[in-house]
Tab-separated table of C-alpha atoms in Angstrom:
chain	number	residue	atom	x	y	z
A	23	GLY	CA	-30.694	102.687	-164.451
A	24	ALA	CA	-29.805	99.698	-166.638
A	25	SER	CA	-29.269	98.911	-170.278
A	26	LYS	CA	-29.700	95.514	-171.909
A	27	ALA	CA	-26.410	94.340	-170.411
A	28	HIS	CA	-27.631	95.088	-166.912
A	29	VAL	CA	-31.294	94.046	-166.835
A	30	HIS	CA	-33.352	90.935	-167.390
A	31	ILE	CA	-36.568	91.625	-169.294
A	32	ALA	CA	-39.723	89.526	-169.242
A	33	THR	CA	-40.491	88.131	-172.693
A	34	GLU	CA	-43.792	86.607	-171.578
A	35	PRO	CA	-46.732	88.269	-169.833
A	36	ILE	CA	-46.302	88.428	-166.075
A	37	MET	CA	-48.039	85.381	-164.651
A	38	GLY	CA	-48.751	84.290	-161.113
A	39	GLN	CA	-49.273	86.286	-157.962
A	40	VAL	CA	-47.016	89.266	-157.297
A	41	THR	CA	-47.191	91.693	-154.413
A	42	GLU	CA	-46.565	95.380	-153.870
A	43	VAL	CA	-44.182	96.109	-151.030
A	44	ALA	CA	-45.179	98.806	-148.565
A	45	PRO	CA	-42.694	101.709	-148.452
A	46	GLU	CA	-41.825	101.128	-144.803
A	47	LEU	CA	-40.822	97.537	-145.579
A	48	THR	CA	-38.639	98.711	-148.434
A	49	GLU	CA	-36.277	100.330	-145.900
A	50	ASP	CA	-35.716	96.913	-144.326
A	51	LEU	CA	-34.891	95.593	-147.798
A	52	VAL	CA	-32.283	98.341	-148.244
A	53	ALA	CA	-30.652	97.526	-144.910
A	54	PHE	CA	-30.598	93.858	-145.933
A	55	CYS	CA	-28.636	94.771	-149.089
A	56	PHE	CA	-25.920	96.325	-146.920
A	57	ARG	CA	-25.758	93.165	-144.787
A	58	VAL	CA	-25.473	91.011	-147.921
A	59	LEU	CA	-22.664	93.164	-149.331
A	60	LEU	CA	-20.726	93.227	-146.064
A	61	ALA	CA	-21.023	89.459	-145.679
A	62	ALA	CA	-19.649	88.950	-149.191
A	63	LEU	CA	-16.743	91.364	-148.658
A	64	LEU	CA	-15.899	89.774	-145.291
A	65	ASP	CA	-16.270	86.239	-146.689
A	66	GLN	CA	-19.077	85.443	-144.265
A	67	PRO	CA	-22.269	83.411	-144.855
A	68	GLU	CA	-25.065	85.238	-146.623
A	69	PRO	CA	-27.568	86.615	-144.087
A	70	SER	CA	-31.265	85.819	-144.174
A	71	LEU	CA	-34.004	88.389	-144.560
A	72	GLY	CA	-35.448	88.732	-141.067
A	73	GLY	CA	-37.403	91.263	-139.067
A	74	THR	CA	-40.637	92.709	-140.437
A	75	ALA	CA	-39.500	92.062	-144.003
A	76	GLY	CA	-38.987	88.369	-143.252
A	77	ALA	CA	-42.729	87.835	-143.472
A	78	ILE	CA	-42.705	88.687	-147.186
A	79	ALA	CA	-39.351	87.103	-148.028
A	80	THR	CA	-40.770	84.405	-150.291
A	81	ARG	CA	-43.284	86.644	-152.057
A	82	ARG	CA	-42.717	87.668	-155.640
A	83	VAL	CA	-42.515	91.238	-156.866
A	84	ALA	CA	-43.039	92.245	-160.493
A	85	GLY	CA	-39.500	93.604	-160.718
A	86	LEU	CA	-36.752	95.208	-158.658
A	87	PHE	CA	-33.518	97.169	-158.986
A	88	VAL	CA	-30.663	97.785	-156.559
A	89	THR	CA	-28.634	100.982	-156.977
A	90	TRP	CA	-25.453	101.951	-155.130
A	91	LYS	CA	-23.916	105.431	-154.929
A	92	SER	CA	-20.816	106.821	-153.248
A	93	HIS	CA	-20.548	110.562	-152.663
A	94	ASP	CA	-23.592	110.971	-154.940
A	95	GLN	CA	-21.808	109.190	-157.795
A	96	LEU	CA	-23.273	106.006	-159.269
A	97	ARG	CA	-21.324	102.873	-158.271
A	98	GLY	CA	-23.608	100.229	-159.732
A	99	CYS	CA	-27.179	99.464	-160.716
A	100	MET	CA	-28.715	96.175	-161.759
A	101	GLY	CA	-32.147	94.650	-161.618
A	102	THR	CA	-34.929	92.757	-163.300
A	103	MET	CA	-38.298	93.503	-164.868
A	104	HIS	CA	-39.293	89.867	-164.467
A	105	PRO	CA	-41.217	88.573	-161.426
A	106	VAL	CA	-38.806	87.423	-158.746
A	107	ALA	CA	-39.036	86.231	-155.138
A	108	ILE	CA	-37.653	88.865	-152.785
A	109	ASN	CA	-35.388	86.451	-150.913
A	110	ARG	CA	-33.816	85.283	-154.185
A	111	GLY	CA	-33.699	88.445	-156.273
A	112	LEU	CA	-32.640	90.936	-153.633
A	113	PRO	CA	-29.342	89.348	-152.502
A	114	ASP	CA	-28.550	88.432	-156.105
A	115	PHE	CA	-28.900	91.984	-157.408
A	116	ALA	CA	-27.375	93.545	-154.292
A	117	LEU	CA	-24.145	91.730	-155.147
A	118	ARG	CA	-24.373	91.987	-158.925
A	119	SER	CA	-24.898	95.738	-158.784
A	120	SER	CA	-22.114	96.385	-156.255
A	121	LEU	CA	-19.510	93.889	-157.449
A	122	HIS	CA	-20.300	92.920	-161.050
A	123	ASP	CA	-21.618	95.994	-162.869
A	124	ARG	CA	-19.125	96.060	-165.729
A	125	ARG	CA	-19.297	99.848	-165.973
A	126	PHE	CA	-17.520	100.207	-162.604
A	127	GLU	CA	-14.793	98.738	-160.464
A	128	PRO	CA	-16.186	96.442	-157.746
A	129	VAL	CA	-17.021	98.109	-154.437
A	130	ASP	CA	-14.393	97.400	-151.785
A	131	LEU	CA	-14.735	97.176	-148.029
A	132	SER	CA	-13.231	100.599	-147.336
A	133	GLU	CA	-15.939	102.226	-149.473
A	134	VAL	CA	-18.922	100.760	-147.639
A	135	PRO	CA	-19.279	103.582	-145.056
A	136	THR	CA	-19.562	106.079	-147.942
A	137	LEU	CA	-22.333	104.173	-149.724
A	138	THR	CA	-26.002	104.791	-150.106
A	139	CYS	CA	-28.214	101.987	-151.361
A	140	CYS	CA	-31.540	102.367	-153.126
A	141	VAL	CA	-34.021	99.526	-153.638
A	142	SER	CA	-36.717	100.059	-156.260
A	143	VAL	CA	-39.639	97.623	-156.203
A	144	LEU	CA	-41.389	97.836	-159.578
A	145	HIS	CA	-45.096	97.373	-160.226
A	146	SER	CA	-48.006	98.396	-162.476
A	147	PHE	CA	-46.415	97.572	-165.844
A	148	GLU	CA	-48.392	98.912	-168.829
A	149	SER	CA	-47.757	98.947	-172.576
A	150	CYS	CA	-47.411	102.472	-173.957
A	151	GLU	CA	-49.340	103.721	-176.976
A	152	ASP	CA	-46.095	105.270	-178.273
A	153	ALA	CA	-42.584	106.125	-177.081
A	154	TYR	CA	-43.794	109.202	-175.190
A	155	ASP	CA	-46.884	107.700	-173.520
A	156	TRP	CA	-45.669	108.007	-169.937
A	157	GLU	CA	-45.528	110.720	-167.280
A	158	LEU	CA	-42.287	112.374	-166.172
A	159	GLY	CA	-41.712	112.093	-162.442
A	160	VAL	CA	-44.209	109.239	-162.185
A	161	HIS	CA	-43.281	106.395	-164.527
A	162	GLY	CA	-40.149	104.518	-165.352
A	163	VAL	CA	-39.848	103.383	-168.961
A	164	HIS	CA	-38.388	100.412	-170.790
A	165	ILE	CA	-37.855	100.578	-174.548
A	166	SER	CA	-37.199	97.902	-177.139
A	167	PHE	CA	-36.674	98.331	-180.885
A	168	THR	CA	-35.277	96.303	-183.732
A	169	VAL	CA	-33.247	97.568	-186.711
A	170	PRO	CA	-31.840	95.739	-189.761
A	171	THR	CA	-28.256	94.609	-189.323
A	172	GLY	CA	-27.206	96.280	-192.592
A	173	PRO	CA	-27.157	95.984	-196.391
A	174	LEU	CA	-24.599	93.172	-196.304
A	175	CYS	CA	-26.986	91.075	-194.213
A	176	PRO	CA	-30.492	92.138	-195.276
A	177	CYS	CA	-32.227	89.301	-193.454
A	178	GLY	CA	-30.569	90.007	-190.117
A	179	SER	CA	-31.691	92.379	-187.417
A	180	THR	CA	-30.565	93.536	-183.995
A	181	THR	CA	-32.818	94.235	-181.027
A	182	TYR	CA	-31.895	96.984	-178.602
A	183	GLU	CA	-33.312	97.444	-175.084
A	184	ALA	CA	-32.805	99.889	-172.226
A	185	THR	CA	-34.537	101.031	-169.038
A	186	PHE	CA	-34.721	104.203	-166.972
A	187	LEU	CA	-36.150	104.125	-163.455
A	188	PRO	CA	-38.523	107.002	-162.614
A	189	GLU	CA	-36.045	108.683	-160.291
A	190	VAL	CA	-33.254	108.680	-162.886
A	191	MET	CA	-35.212	110.843	-165.299
A	192	ALA	CA	-36.339	113.161	-162.502
A	193	GLU	CA	-32.829	113.563	-161.058
A	194	HIS	CA	-31.421	114.541	-164.454
A	195	HIS	CA	-34.341	116.811	-165.370
A	196	MET	CA	-34.981	114.989	-168.628
A	197	SER	CA	-37.770	115.799	-171.052
A	198	HIS	CA	-39.692	113.040	-172.831
A	199	GLU	CA	-37.596	113.624	-175.943
A	200	SER	CA	-34.222	113.668	-174.180
A	201	ALA	CA	-35.100	110.577	-172.114
A	202	ILE	CA	-35.999	108.519	-175.182
A	203	SER	CA	-32.938	109.764	-177.062
A	204	LYS	CA	-30.682	108.830	-174.132
A	205	LEU	CA	-32.358	105.411	-173.837
A	206	VAL	CA	-31.714	104.716	-177.517
A	207	ARG	CA	-28.028	105.501	-176.975
A	208	LYS	CA	-27.937	103.579	-173.711
A	209	ALA	CA	-29.306	100.536	-175.505
A	210	GLY	CA	-26.162	100.570	-177.626
A	211	TYR	CA	-27.602	101.955	-180.870
A	212	HIS	CA	-25.271	104.496	-182.461
A	213	GLY	CA	-27.192	105.280	-185.624
A	214	LYS	CA	-29.367	108.326	-186.146
A	215	CYS	CA	-32.217	108.585	-183.629
A	216	ASP	CA	-34.780	109.766	-186.190
A	217	ASP	CA	-38.546	109.465	-186.479
A	218	SER	CA	-38.326	105.970	-187.946
A	219	ILE	CA	-36.502	104.745	-184.835
A	220	ILE	CA	-38.848	106.584	-182.470
A	221	ASP	CA	-41.912	105.187	-184.263
A	222	SER	CA	-40.550	101.622	-184.042
A	223	ILE	CA	-40.018	101.730	-180.261
A	224	ASP	CA	-42.051	99.321	-178.145
A	225	ALA	CA	-42.277	101.088	-174.760
A	226	THR	CA	-43.448	99.826	-171.365
A	227	ARG	CA	-44.127	102.148	-168.436
A	228	PHE	CA	-44.097	101.159	-164.779
A	229	LEU	CA	-44.240	102.528	-161.251
A	230	SER	CA	-41.700	102.073	-158.475
A	231	ASN	CA	-41.693	102.027	-154.685
A	232	THR	CA	-38.228	103.362	-153.923
A	233	ARG	CA	-36.291	103.793	-150.694
A	234	GLU	CA	-32.697	104.927	-150.202
A	235	LEU	CA	-30.598	104.674	-147.059
A	236	ALA	CA	-27.066	105.725	-146.274
A	237	TYR	CA	-24.817	103.184	-144.568
A	238	SER	CA	-25.109	105.061	-141.262
A	239	GLU	CA	-28.903	104.802	-141.429
A	240	ALA	CA	-28.923	101.173	-142.520
A	241	VAL	CA	-26.746	99.897	-139.679
A	242	CYS	CA	-29.193	101.358	-137.162
A	243	ARG	CA	-32.099	99.265	-138.426
């Protein structure tokens, strides 16, 4: 998952042609992330996206995330909910998530054999009627809300944003209420998460084609 510090959010309606990526192609995208990371760690030229996935390299997807884990522990996750070409966004977020997620130390070469990588290709974005208008185990959710800065600056306000991918909420067995509460905290808001905050949330739900491969599986592709 990703909070405001780790995700780029579309501020305009999604325009232009985007494509859904078939699940079998997503595995090739995961393997490509490993090749990109290894090239960076070995100071080699960035590889190109070839094979069956090469045919869709220049197509845009509505959003994507790259997540790395080691021994089932999160090592980095970054992505975008803005349309992006696969051959530009994927290597960018493969490296940002593994080397520049400020929550973690950068991945080093000795860790790579322990890694699993997950690529989530996002699609079907819809505005929610309220903060709970999405289905657990099906949708991911992005929230945004604005609160006044404080009595000393009555004209100021701060906007908070955070995102959970569908699989994050499922893995942690969250309810609607706990997911929204955790998103409010993840966004960086430390005030009381009361009804006024919940009612002010602008929520967007989305679907995700997700594939995860361990290093041993990726190198065989």
